[in-house]
Amino acid sequence: MPKVYNWQIGREMNYPYEAAYPEKQFGAVFDINKCIACQTCTLACKNAWTSGRGQEHMFWNNVETKPYGSYPLGWDVRLLEQLGGQSWSNGVYTGKTIFEAAPPGRAALGFLPEDEDWAHPNHGEDEVAGTIDRGAYFTLPHPVWMFYLQRICNHCSYPACLASCPRKAIYKREEDGIVLIDETRCRGYRECARACPFKKALYNTVTRVSEKCIACYPLVEQGRQTYCTLSCIGRIRINGWVHFPDKAVLDSPVDFLVHGRKVALPLYPQFGLNVNIYYIPPIHVPQEFLLQMFGPGVPNAVDTYKRVKDDPELLGVLLLMGATDKWIEKFRVKEGFAYGYDAKGDEIAKVPLKEPIYIRPDFNAATGAFLHNTP
Amino acid sequence: MTRFFKHIPLLAILALAFALSSNGLALAQAQPQLISVYNDGELPLTDPKSPAWDSVPVYAASVTPQSAIAPTLFAATVSSVEVQSLNNGEDIVFRLVWEDASQDSHATKPDEFRDAAALQFSVDDLDAEQTQKILCMGAAGQLVNLWHWKADWQWDIDNGFRDVVDAYPNFWLDHYPFVVGEPPFRLPTDFNSEEARAYLVGWSVGNPLSNPARVTPVEDLSSMGFGTVTSQADQGLLGRGVWEDGKWYVVFSRPLVSADENDVQFTLDRAFSIAFAVWDGSDQQVGARKQLSTWTTMLLETEKGIAGPTPKVLGMPIGTFITIAVVIVLVVVGAFFFMRRRKIA
Ligand code: SF4
Ligand code: SF4
């Protein structure tokens, strides 16, 4: 089996195909700390792409509450259990990826969720990790915690869906690395649905073939960000091109967060897919949990994020999230503002690092009225 | 030298005997294992339970788990398939019967898989060795024709398209883009405009798996190797499957000769390589996860008896071979007498 280099696990690994990288790679960073689980992203995606017959159970974008929420039910814990112990040593993953742990005659370790597993997209929503004792008070990390995990297809560099499709009906676009199912060639075998650890290849119940997140490619082709990104109320998302570390472009927002500040981390890097959606981990959550989910980069990411007020560049990029619907190729922070530029170098976003504060006197002399909001 | 010439007639006779015996061997190997029995009159083209089948000899094909390519099938749930065939000089029909304790006629829910069965034919008239190489779904330049019967298509034809409202009885959704009619809506009728179909992508791009208006339960496919199976533009197969008391009875039929060059043509001058596969939906068998047989030779019976290719010896038709052999023997014997005469002289 060919060997490919997976920088997220710091080593080479087995993959059914030789490495072949796109010219550019679609990616995104989601700042978990800012998400309010309003599900606007979920609904934006649903309205755009999965409002058809046969797609009722589909959420190409979903937001689940950790630790108990999961859609489909138990997608991650079931695979983690199958995979067994997952150890790291000095930033190198020493356990097995899902490709290395594949049973004979399979491309990857995985399972096919059962029908009922799709029926509870908001299972565990807003449930906290434990019970709150009397007299409890907040410390950091929180002794009793929860957080929201926003999930779309990772448009992986080593996709398990693609690796497992015996028909080669799944392909990765050369121009932007978006992973698509060819709807003319899919025959509904659901090997992708079995193999994708994130369960983002889904079966359409009436067309009887599989479908998946398309990264809003019609928008991306026009230099726009995806619907889930541009509709995000919490402004937690940003799209951008993402590179391997040796080719990082540090004045591009996603690469800056991933490789520059290393504040955004891959989801379950140990699965071995070299994912392209990155997460700023929630700083209030105990690190044991986060380490399993985001790998050994967690302590640095949390520290860096906590110091954001002293880091204008990082602050600038975080503030550019949700500042434009256009695709930000480059950014710059200068004189108290963060700027975003498109591929032509035109300015498409400008945000102040600090919102100006206007102080209004509490007494209006003209009307003789006190202006305050206490009834 | 002379001693050698002395033995020439014997050697020639031995060589001829060997050739003929190896010919005998080859003939035995190529013994047709499945005969499409001639039956003058109406054929049960879509009737797997017709009494006409009772008198047709059965060829029992053993099937084993597919293990050549991922995803393999770990363990078989079906071990043999009974095959029969009839033709009337116009049409040909095959019947497959196999044991399957559960009827899996749906592929609607995300974890539901259909039962299915397929016949595979080599389109070209290949010899046994060439045929062995293309067992699995053909090979580059070696087209195979597949007839794939699907239990869910059969269900859709017998009972109407199995929609989400059938799979989930308490289902309710009161709006879809560009839908017409009243909730809970029905496929294909309420979604049959270009705009509405745009939200049923497989259907709108013409994937035959996704078209809810089914015409036949048997899909006509071509393949040239693993992962290349493709639905033909020309779909000309009939068939029907019935599940009864733990067994599937499925017929597949077609005119002997079709206008499609991707189809196997049942002409009288050749033998046919045929193989079988079955899928057990309750075991989540689909695609490469299947049981399959090795190739079997099939011959057509006509009014006049079994048709087929002229038997071959050492790669040539038997008539040519015998002529050549006789000429060789005559020449050798002639040479022998000639030498002898010279010696005497
Ligand atoms: S729209 Fe934004 S804030 Fe709301 S749930 Fe989605 S990611 Fe979270
Ligand atoms: S997340 Fe899943 S569906 Fe998306 S590219 Fe990776 S393996 Fe494929």
XYZ file of C-alpha atoms and ligand atoms in Angstrom:
736
model
C 0.000 0.000 0.000
C 1.341 3.472 -0.847
C 2.738 5.673 1.926
C 1.648 9.262 2.233
C 2.793 11.984 4.595
C 0.176 13.199 7.050
C 1.523 16.296 8.801
C -1.289 16.230 11.363
C 0.051 12.996 12.833
C 3.690 13.889 12.170
C 4.477 10.807 10.127
C 3.889 8.774 7.011
C 0.924 6.444 6.904
C -0.670 3.877 4.617
C -3.329 5.098 2.221
C -4.881 3.117 -0.655
C -3.755 5.693 -3.251
C -0.543 7.580 -3.932
C -0.562 11.141 -2.612
C -1.983 13.634 -5.119
C -2.564 17.158 -3.959
C -4.877 19.737 -5.479
C -3.610 23.095 -6.701
C -5.419 24.718 -3.796
C -7.159 23.198 -0.815
C -10.522 24.382 0.498
C -10.472 24.818 4.256
C -12.015 26.647 7.179
C -11.466 27.540 10.804
C -14.296 27.353 13.318
C -13.811 29.123 16.646
C -15.669 26.869 19.057
C -15.462 29.490 21.815
C -17.850 31.794 20.005
C -20.556 29.390 18.843
C -24.011 29.807 20.387
C -25.581 26.726 18.737
C -28.235 28.821 17.058
C -28.123 26.363 14.119
C -28.394 29.160 11.581
C -25.544 27.474 9.696
C -27.398 24.165 9.794
C -30.528 25.722 8.388
C -28.682 27.776 5.798
C -27.111 24.577 4.527
C -30.381 22.681 4.718
C -32.247 25.332 2.748
C -29.540 25.530 0.145
C -28.743 21.893 -0.432
C -30.800 19.328 1.449
C -34.401 20.431 1.343
C -35.302 17.755 -1.203
C -37.277 14.571 -0.839
C -35.008 11.842 0.531
C -32.767 14.323 2.324
C -34.965 14.801 5.380
C -32.442 13.155 7.709
C -29.479 14.944 6.194
C -27.514 17.713 7.821
C -24.359 18.307 5.845
C -23.716 20.936 8.522
C -24.705 20.104 12.071
C -23.858 21.542 15.444
C -23.843 19.116 18.344
C -23.231 19.601 22.039
C -20.216 17.794 23.436
C -19.656 15.619 25.354
C -23.022 13.865 24.857
C -24.357 15.106 21.560
C -23.593 13.340 18.321
C -25.177 13.130 14.893
C -25.484 10.409 13.802
C -25.665 8.830 17.218
C -22.260 7.923 18.590
C -20.399 8.628 15.344
C -17.165 9.411 17.122
C -17.264 7.312 20.280
C -18.106 4.159 18.344
C -15.112 4.607 16.080
C -12.803 5.626 18.927
C -13.779 2.430 20.676
C -13.140 0.317 17.573
C -9.790 1.976 17.044
C -8.577 1.167 20.543
C -5.756 3.052 22.319
C -4.501 6.162 20.553
C -1.141 7.360 21.772
C 1.109 10.226 20.784
C 4.785 10.699 21.402
C 6.403 14.114 20.858
C 3.753 15.216 18.383
C 3.876 11.949 16.458
C 0.878 9.672 16.538
C 2.026 6.192 17.475
C -1.333 4.458 17.289
C -3.108 3.286 14.161
C -5.077 5.409 11.731
C -8.356 4.073 10.371
C -6.495 3.042 7.210
C -3.872 1.156 9.177
C -6.499 -0.478 11.364
C -8.632 -1.552 8.386
C -9.654 -5.207 8.460
C -8.418 -7.263 5.480
C -10.530 -6.591 2.409
C -11.495 -3.097 3.620
C -10.017 0.303 2.823
C -10.687 1.710 6.282
C -11.997 0.865 9.706
C -15.555 2.050 10.092
C -19.209 1.209 10.561
C -22.499 2.022 8.951
C -24.827 3.894 11.289
C -28.250 2.381 11.780
C -31.399 4.063 10.577
C -32.393 5.303 14.050
C -28.978 6.858 14.538
C -29.967 9.652 12.157
C -33.181 10.406 14.007
C -31.820 12.518 16.864
C -29.746 15.379 15.503
C -30.150 17.356 18.707
C -29.539 14.481 21.077
C -27.621 15.676 24.144
C -28.130 19.317 23.245
C -27.044 21.757 25.956
C -26.398 18.891 28.354
C -23.395 19.448 30.564
C -20.758 16.862 31.337
C -21.810 16.178 34.923
C -23.828 17.350 37.872
C -23.078 20.624 39.571
C -22.322 20.291 43.231
C -23.693 22.618 45.818
C -21.482 25.614 46.315
C -19.770 25.109 42.994
C -18.182 28.111 41.295
C -16.453 28.666 38.005
C -12.811 27.967 37.547
C -10.955 27.640 34.279
C -11.320 25.017 32.919
C -14.869 24.573 34.081
C -15.385 21.614 36.383
C -18.736 20.983 34.703
C -18.652 21.847 31.055
C -20.065 21.482 27.596
C -19.322 23.001 24.223
C -20.722 23.091 20.731
C -19.029 21.250 17.915
C -19.795 22.485 14.399
C -19.346 19.814 11.796
C -19.225 19.699 8.037
C -17.311 17.426 5.672
C -13.594 17.989 6.127
C -12.726 17.766 2.432
C -9.875 15.627 3.647
C -6.489 15.393 1.989
C -6.740 11.622 2.434
C -10.482 11.053 2.285
C -11.753 7.722 3.579
C -14.941 8.080 1.545
C -12.927 8.276 -1.657
C -10.570 5.487 -0.610
C -13.410 3.108 0.105
C -15.536 3.650 -3.007
C -14.990 0.606 -5.224
C -16.436 2.477 -8.192
C -14.157 5.486 -7.837
C -17.285 7.597 -7.951
C -15.780 10.028 -5.420
C -13.162 12.514 -6.502
C -11.185 15.392 -5.141
C -11.256 18.465 -7.358
C -7.881 19.518 -8.619
C -8.692 23.226 -8.518
C -9.795 23.472 -4.878
C -9.546 20.066 -3.184
C -13.308 19.844 -2.661
C -14.376 16.191 -2.370
C -17.474 15.314 -4.393
C -19.569 12.261 -5.182
C -20.285 11.878 -8.882
C -24.054 11.541 -8.757
C -24.117 9.945 -12.182
C -21.788 7.105 -11.128
C -22.748 6.425 -7.501
C -24.668 3.168 -7.092
C -25.630 3.570 -3.456
C -23.221 0.979 -2.044
C -22.639 3.214 1.001
C -19.024 2.204 1.384
C -18.315 5.929 1.831
C -20.960 6.192 4.531
C -19.281 3.301 6.335
C -15.739 4.572 5.978
C -16.096 8.309 6.609
C -15.304 8.656 10.316
C -17.264 11.914 10.438
C -20.296 10.318 8.755
C -20.573 13.124 6.259
C -21.343 10.933 3.269
C -25.056 10.166 3.543
C -27.569 7.991 1.750
C -30.490 9.616 0.002
C -33.574 7.569 0.815
C -35.353 8.181 -2.475
C -32.617 8.596 -5.079
C -30.952 5.570 -3.427
C -27.477 6.930 -3.974
C -25.169 8.794 -1.596
C -24.642 12.499 -1.274
C -22.286 14.693 0.686
C -21.345 18.246 1.570
C -20.216 20.015 -1.591
C -18.451 22.887 0.204
C -20.833 25.233 -1.618
C -18.561 24.906 -4.644
C -20.730 27.147 -6.813
C -19.998 29.932 -4.310
C -16.335 29.068 -3.872
C -15.905 29.214 -7.653
C -17.150 32.811 -7.491
C -14.774 33.810 -4.722
C -17.393 33.587 -2.002
C -17.449 31.779 1.316
C -19.810 28.904 2.055
C -23.394 29.399 3.255
C -22.622 28.019 6.711
C -19.797 30.531 7.033
C -21.558 33.570 5.700
C -24.740 32.946 7.672
C -22.986 32.382 10.993
C -24.556 34.521 13.711
C -21.655 34.037 16.102
C -19.150 34.940 13.368
C -17.118 31.938 14.367
C -16.206 30.788 10.849
C -13.814 31.725 8.118
C -12.999 29.950 4.854
C -9.625 29.992 3.184
C -7.024 27.995 1.364
C -5.013 25.741 3.595
C -1.607 24.272 2.899
C 0.743 21.711 4.317
C 3.080 23.378 6.868
C 6.063 23.608 4.521
C 3.964 25.554 2.009
C 2.051 27.706 4.479
C 1.070 31.191 3.322
C 1.053 33.100 6.572
C -0.748 36.191 5.379
C -3.731 34.063 4.390
C -6.196 33.816 7.291
C -6.662 30.044 7.591
C -2.979 29.217 7.182
C -2.165 31.940 9.711
C -4.466 30.415 12.325
C -3.390 26.838 11.569
C 0.328 27.199 10.903
C 1.204 30.731 12.019
C -0.330 30.848 15.483
C -1.202 27.100 15.605
C -4.373 28.093 17.363
C -6.677 26.082 15.073
C -6.452 22.305 15.212
C -7.675 19.328 13.175
C -10.601 17.235 14.444
C -9.521 13.720 15.452
C -6.177 13.876 13.635
C -5.507 10.291 14.774
C -8.081 9.008 12.295
C -5.484 9.866 9.645
C -7.518 11.780 7.069
C -5.528 15.011 7.161
C -8.695 17.011 7.549
C -9.088 20.560 6.281
C -11.574 22.040 8.737
C -9.798 23.368 11.848
C -11.085 24.217 15.278
C -10.029 26.700 17.887
C -10.595 24.519 20.952
C -12.859 25.742 23.756
C -10.627 27.146 26.466
C -12.974 26.283 29.329
C -12.956 22.541 28.735
C -10.621 20.128 30.569
C -7.694 19.318 28.345
C -7.913 15.526 28.647
C -11.063 15.676 26.597
C -9.674 18.159 24.121
C -6.437 16.222 23.634
C -8.352 13.200 22.450
C -10.413 15.304 20.088
C -7.856 17.724 18.682
C -4.484 16.126 19.329
C -1.342 17.340 21.070
C -1.609 20.936 19.827
C -4.277 21.732 22.411
C -2.201 23.317 25.251
C -0.473 25.727 22.873
C -3.715 26.613 21.113
C -5.507 27.344 24.381
C -2.597 29.450 25.703
C -2.275 31.421 22.495
C -5.997 32.086 22.356
C -6.072 33.283 25.940
C -3.433 35.872 25.064
C -5.323 37.212 22.054
C -5.694 40.700 23.483
C -1.935 41.129 23.231
C -1.747 39.721 19.708
C -3.210 42.231 17.215
C -2.674 39.997 14.217
C -4.510 37.073 15.771
C -7.209 39.401 17.015
C -7.457 40.919 13.548
C -8.009 37.570 11.830
C -10.581 36.513 14.409
C -12.421 39.770 13.789
C -12.381 39.219 10.043
C -14.533 36.150 10.623
C -17.994 36.942 9.355
C -16.899 40.387 8.163
C -17.525 39.591 4.506
C -19.214 36.977 2.364
C -16.228 37.072 0.018
C -13.289 34.690 0.089
C -10.394 36.347 1.919
C -7.121 35.436 0.227
C -4.873 37.714 2.267
C -5.165 39.826 5.378
C -3.240 42.622 6.981
C -3.452 44.319 10.364
C -2.330 47.893 10.626
C -3.154 51.005 12.642
C -5.907 49.407 14.644
C -7.715 47.788 11.713
C -7.767 44.351 10.138
C -8.136 44.257 6.357
C -9.163 41.411 4.097
C -8.230 41.249 0.408
C -9.543 39.161 -2.441
C -7.469 37.339 -5.083
C -7.019 40.559 -7.076
C -5.735 42.336 -3.994
C -8.842 44.498 -3.640
C -9.962 45.326 -0.125
C -13.113 43.383 0.714
C -13.260 43.810 4.491
C -12.110 46.293 7.095
C -12.791 45.893 10.803
C -11.522 47.858 13.800
C -9.580 45.848 16.364
C -11.426 47.793 18.980
C -14.958 49.047 18.499
C -15.106 52.767 19.233
C -16.909 53.586 22.454
C -19.413 56.430 22.528
C -20.319 57.739 25.945
C -23.702 59.355 26.137
C -24.446 61.676 29.092
C -27.150 60.206 31.273
C -29.033 63.497 31.486
C -30.590 65.122 28.430
C -30.680 68.809 29.244
C -32.927 69.595 26.261
C -35.727 67.401 27.475
C -34.844 67.402 31.118
C -34.925 63.593 31.093
C -32.548 61.107 32.557
C -31.499 58.505 29.979
C -31.097 55.196 31.598
C -32.720 51.873 31.149
C -34.005 51.301 34.630
C -37.778 51.573 34.635
C 18.671 -43.011 -38.486
C 17.123 -46.028 -40.137
C 15.989 -47.294 -36.761
C 14.167 -44.011 -36.241
C 12.455 -44.161 -39.622
C 11.346 -47.645 -38.805
C 9.260 -46.248 -35.973
C 7.720 -43.406 -37.902
C 4.344 -45.009 -38.580
C 4.035 -45.896 -34.918
C 5.020 -42.375 -33.841
C 2.539 -40.835 -36.246
C -0.225 -43.017 -34.948
C 0.710 -42.214 -31.338
C 0.760 -38.492 -32.102
C -2.629 -38.709 -33.700
C -3.957 -40.692 -30.757
C -2.534 -38.123 -28.315
C -3.995 -35.243 -30.256
C -7.335 -36.935 -30.375
C -7.235 -37.824 -26.701
C -6.254 -34.287 -25.720
C -9.049 -33.233 -27.988
C -11.277 -35.549 -26.025
C -10.042 -33.917 -22.869
C -10.714 -30.457 -24.229
C -14.168 -31.488 -25.306
C -14.871 -32.880 -21.857
C -13.771 -29.630 -20.262
C -15.885 -27.597 -22.619
C -18.878 -29.841 -21.971
C -21.764 -27.418 -21.734
C -22.913 -27.237 -18.203
C -25.997 -25.216 -18.911
C -28.237 -25.808 -21.885
C -30.811 -23.256 -22.896
C -33.557 -25.712 -23.685
C -35.549 -25.217 -26.875
C -39.224 -24.750 -26.243
C -41.417 -24.037 -29.208
C -44.026 -21.546 -28.153
C -44.616 -18.962 -25.450
C -41.823 -18.594 -22.899
C -42.359 -17.593 -19.241
C -40.427 -14.364 -19.875
C -41.648 -12.697 -16.709
C -43.033 -15.659 -14.828
C -40.634 -17.275 -12.404
C -43.336 -19.615 -11.090
C -44.631 -20.899 -14.413
C -45.144 -24.700 -14.627
C -43.011 -24.501 -17.772
C -39.978 -24.467 -15.469
C -40.814 -27.800 -13.878
C -39.433 -29.880 -16.723
C -36.328 -27.797 -17.463
C -33.041 -29.370 -16.314
C -31.360 -27.525 -13.481
C -27.719 -26.515 -13.414
C -26.582 -25.969 -9.825
C -23.951 -23.240 -9.694
C -21.982 -22.963 -6.488
C -21.293 -19.439 -5.388
C -18.558 -18.262 -3.032
C -17.752 -14.950 -1.347
C -16.106 -12.351 -3.558
C -12.521 -12.061 -2.343
C -10.548 -10.535 -5.215
C -11.041 -6.887 -4.416
C -12.052 -4.636 -1.505
C -14.623 -4.629 -0.104
C -14.649 -8.401 0.074
C -17.420 -10.525 1.483
C -16.196 -12.199 4.662
C -18.658 -15.102 4.772
C -21.226 -16.485 2.386
C -24.892 -16.556 3.267
C -25.830 -18.234 -0.020
C -23.874 -21.217 -1.328
C -25.581 -22.240 -4.545
C -27.977 -21.052 -7.188
C -30.170 -23.227 -9.369
C -30.086 -22.086 -12.961
C -32.394 -22.967 -15.818
C -32.826 -21.552 -19.283
C -35.337 -21.737 -22.112
C -35.380 -20.300 -25.619
C -37.767 -20.480 -28.540
C -35.520 -19.248 -31.323
C -36.704 -15.683 -30.671
C -36.277 -14.997 -26.969
C -34.202 -16.441 -24.190
C -35.136 -16.611 -20.526
C -33.143 -17.647 -17.476
C -34.448 -18.566 -14.064
C -32.373 -18.350 -10.895
C -33.607 -19.915 -7.686
C -31.763 -19.622 -4.404
C -32.442 -19.882 -0.721
C -32.737 -16.687 1.282
C -34.600 -16.797 4.562
C -35.447 -13.084 4.515
C -37.042 -11.087 1.768
C -35.149 -7.791 1.532
C -37.057 -5.742 -0.979
C -36.073 -2.302 0.237
C -33.140 0.019 -0.093
C -34.867 3.058 1.306
C -33.558 3.509 4.843
C -29.870 4.329 5.185
C -29.147 0.849 6.556
C -31.420 -1.134 4.243
C -29.929 -3.195 1.444
C -31.789 -5.054 -1.274
C -31.532 -8.683 -2.292
C -30.285 -8.959 -5.850
C -28.997 -11.370 -8.469
C -27.042 -11.050 -11.664
C -26.049 -12.959 -14.768
C -22.731 -12.167 -16.379
C -21.881 -12.950 -20.028
C -18.717 -12.491 -21.968
C -19.737 -10.421 -24.969
C -16.919 -11.753 -27.149
C -16.592 -15.432 -28.000
C -13.503 -16.202 -25.918
C -11.760 -19.489 -25.215
C -11.778 -20.899 -21.711
C -8.407 -19.473 -20.748
C -9.228 -15.950 -21.918
C -12.560 -16.157 -20.160
C -11.028 -17.096 -16.810
C -9.014 -13.863 -16.877
C -12.103 -11.706 -17.106
C -14.175 -13.444 -14.486
C -14.517 -10.422 -12.300
C -16.477 -7.808 -14.131
C -14.546 -8.042 -17.393
C -11.181 -6.524 -18.200
C -9.789 -3.711 -20.314
C -10.947 -4.406 -23.858
C -12.980 -7.423 -22.730
C -16.545 -6.395 -22.340
C -18.963 -8.295 -20.159
C -22.707 -7.836 -20.190
C -24.476 -7.976 -16.820
C -28.155 -8.458 -16.141
C -28.851 -7.217 -12.640
C -32.174 -7.873 -10.979
C -32.955 -5.807 -7.878
C -35.549 -6.678 -5.279
C -36.296 -3.008 -4.537
C -36.971 -2.258 -8.198
C -39.242 -5.285 -8.250
C -41.078 -3.937 -5.210
C -41.468 -0.523 -6.842
C -42.929 -2.138 -9.949
C -45.267 -4.434 -8.037
C -46.402 -1.962 -5.363
C -45.563 1.537 -6.572
C -42.384 3.435 -5.756
C -41.425 2.944 -2.124
C -41.269 6.506 -0.926
C -40.183 7.886 2.454
C -43.812 7.966 3.527
C -43.948 4.193 3.059
C -40.723 3.535 4.923
C -41.659 5.867 7.797
C -45.406 5.706 8.376
C -45.541 8.691 10.752
C -43.574 10.853 8.407
C -44.814 14.372 7.674
C -43.209 17.254 5.877
C -45.430 19.908 4.405
C -43.186 21.587 1.909
C -40.575 20.770 -0.705
C -39.180 23.126 -3.299
C -41.360 23.171 -6.440
C -43.525 20.286 -5.268
C -47.116 20.117 -6.506
C -50.079 18.398 -4.880
C -50.824 17.903 -1.217
C -48.707 16.565 1.627
C -47.487 13.953 2.217
C -46.741 13.983 -1.558
C -45.749 11.110 -3.827
C -42.835 10.294 -6.057
C -42.597 10.547 -8.979
C -45.848 12.422 -9.722
C -45.608 15.379 -7.351
C -41.952 16.027 -8.093
C -41.935 15.570 -11.819
C -40.877 19.016 -12.993
C -37.352 20.007 -13.865
C -37.249 22.467 -10.953
C -38.438 19.924 -8.387
C -36.142 17.222 -9.749
C -33.181 19.555 -9.259
C -33.533 18.705 -5.548
C -33.405 14.979 -6.311
C -29.976 15.138 -7.802
C -29.415 11.508 -8.794
C -32.685 11.608 -10.683
C -32.049 14.933 -12.364
C -28.618 13.863 -13.628
C -30.070 10.675 -15.075
C -28.704 8.072 -12.681
C -30.875 5.007 -13.396
C -30.735 3.981 -9.725
C -32.495 7.241 -8.876
C -35.341 7.236 -11.348
C -38.511 6.474 -9.354
C -40.467 5.628 -12.511
C -39.276 2.055 -12.915
C -39.930 0.133 -16.098
C -38.136 -3.145 -15.441
C -36.609 -4.802 -12.383
C -33.575 -5.875 -14.426
C -30.847 -3.414 -15.296
C -28.736 -4.027 -18.404
C -25.101 -3.188 -17.672
C -21.682 -3.289 -19.271
C -18.375 -3.653 -17.523
C -14.707 -3.744 -18.457
C -13.122 -4.448 -15.100
C -13.564 -3.671 -11.421
C -15.421 -0.483 -10.697
C -16.436 0.162 -14.300
C -19.947 -1.251 -14.312
C -22.157 1.117 -16.294
C -25.825 1.109 -17.043
C -26.379 0.779 -20.791
C -28.081 3.516 -22.729
C -30.257 0.812 -24.250
C -32.243 -1.026 -21.581
C -33.926 -4.041 -23.103
C -34.281 -6.619 -20.346
C -37.413 -8.058 -18.858
C -37.716 -10.032 -15.672
C -39.490 -10.662 -12.452
C -38.627 -11.922 -9.014
C -40.891 -13.613 -6.494
C -39.959 -14.533 -2.937
C -41.803 -17.532 -1.530
C -41.137 -19.730 1.499
C -37.533 -18.743 1.939
C -36.579 -18.776 -1.728
C -36.179 -16.236 -4.468
C -37.395 -17.223 -7.928
C -36.149 -14.731 -10.492
C -36.403 -14.697 -14.274
C -34.368 -12.621 -16.720
C -35.241 -12.448 -20.411
C -34.432 -10.802 -23.707
C -34.646 -11.446 -27.450
C -31.796 -13.747 -28.518
C -30.352 -11.061 -30.721
C -30.410 -7.353 -29.976
C -29.316 -4.261 -31.839
C -26.911 -3.176 -29.084
C -23.261 -4.049 -29.679
C -22.641 -3.962 -25.934
C -25.037 -6.862 -25.464
C -24.174 -10.523 -25.655
C -25.725 -11.881 -28.868
C -27.160 -15.369 -28.624
C -26.180 -16.583 -32.081
C -25.997 -20.240 -32.991
C -22.309 -20.392 -33.892
C -20.839 -20.132 -30.448
C -20.877 -21.214 -26.846
C -21.483 -18.729 -24.060
C -19.549 -18.047 -20.922
C -21.994 -17.276 -18.161
C -21.490 -16.581 -14.455
C -23.867 -15.827 -11.589
C -23.903 -13.618 -8.516
C -26.314 -13.099 -5.648
C -26.583 -10.515 -2.909
C -28.251 -10.955 0.464
C -29.621 -7.610 1.612
C -30.095 -8.588 5.249
C -26.336 -9.224 5.414
C -25.767 -5.730 3.931
C -24.379 -7.283 0.775
C -24.073 -4.757 -2.014
C -21.656 -4.079 -4.875
C -18.511 -6.122 -4.415
C -19.872 -7.699 -1.222
C -21.489 -10.634 -2.989
C -21.377 -14.355 -3.710
C -20.336 -15.302 -7.207
C -19.817 -18.407 -9.319
C -17.046 -19.312 -11.736
C -17.747 -19.243 -15.464
C -19.954 -21.940 -16.885
C -20.371 -22.804 -20.540
C -23.832 -22.487 -21.935
C -25.097 -23.813 -25.268
C -28.315 -23.080 -27.058
C -30.607 -25.875 -28.081
C -32.526 -25.384 -31.322
C -35.209 -27.379 -33.059
C -32.395 -29.393 -34.621
C -30.459 -30.106 -31.475
C -27.598 -28.425 -29.619
C -26.091 -25.535 -31.552
C -22.627 -24.202 -30.948
C -19.158 -23.852 -32.258
C -17.418 -26.572 -34.257
C -15.235 -28.484 -31.797
C -11.592 -27.494 -32.000
C -8.407 -29.553 -31.765
C -5.098 -27.803 -31.163
C -6.835 -24.544 -31.936
C -8.321 -25.577 -35.297
C -11.745 -26.851 -36.261
C -11.915 -30.614 -35.944
C -12.504 -31.105 -39.736
C -9.333 -29.215 -40.593
C -7.464 -31.124 -37.938
C -8.517 -34.524 -39.253
C -7.666 -33.548 -42.845
C -4.208 -32.376 -41.775
C -3.704 -35.451 -39.603
C -4.660 -37.789 -42.454
C -2.318 -35.947 -44.827
C 0.542 -36.206 -42.302
C -0.051 -39.910 -41.801
C -0.160 -40.515 -45.549
C 3.028 -38.502 -46.116
C 4.846 -40.282 -43.280
C 3.724 -43.716 -44.375
C 4.613 -42.833 -47.970
C 8.030 -41.634 -46.857
C 8.520 -44.821 -44.876
C 7.788 -47.029 -47.856
C 9.896 -44.808 -50.075
C 12.899 -45.097 -47.706
C 12.419 -48.802 -47.429
C 12.297 -49.166 -51.144
C 15.496 -47.153 -51.524
C 17.139 -49.354 -48.907
C 16.098 -52.492 -50.737
C 17.312 -50.998 -53.955
S -24.472 29.771 12.822
Fe -22.493 30.004 13.832
S -23.008 30.423 15.964
Fe -24.846 29.546 15.050
S -24.638 27.354 15.416
Fe -23.724 27.724 13.415
S -21.554 27.960 13.852
Fe -22.624 28.208 15.802
S -15.035 14.146 6.000
Fe -15.777 12.184 5.299
S -17.031 12.645 3.503
Fe -15.743 14.431 3.898
S -13.895 14.103 2.586
Fe -13.438 13.327 4.655
S -13.932 11.149 4.509
Fe -14.969 12.132 2.776
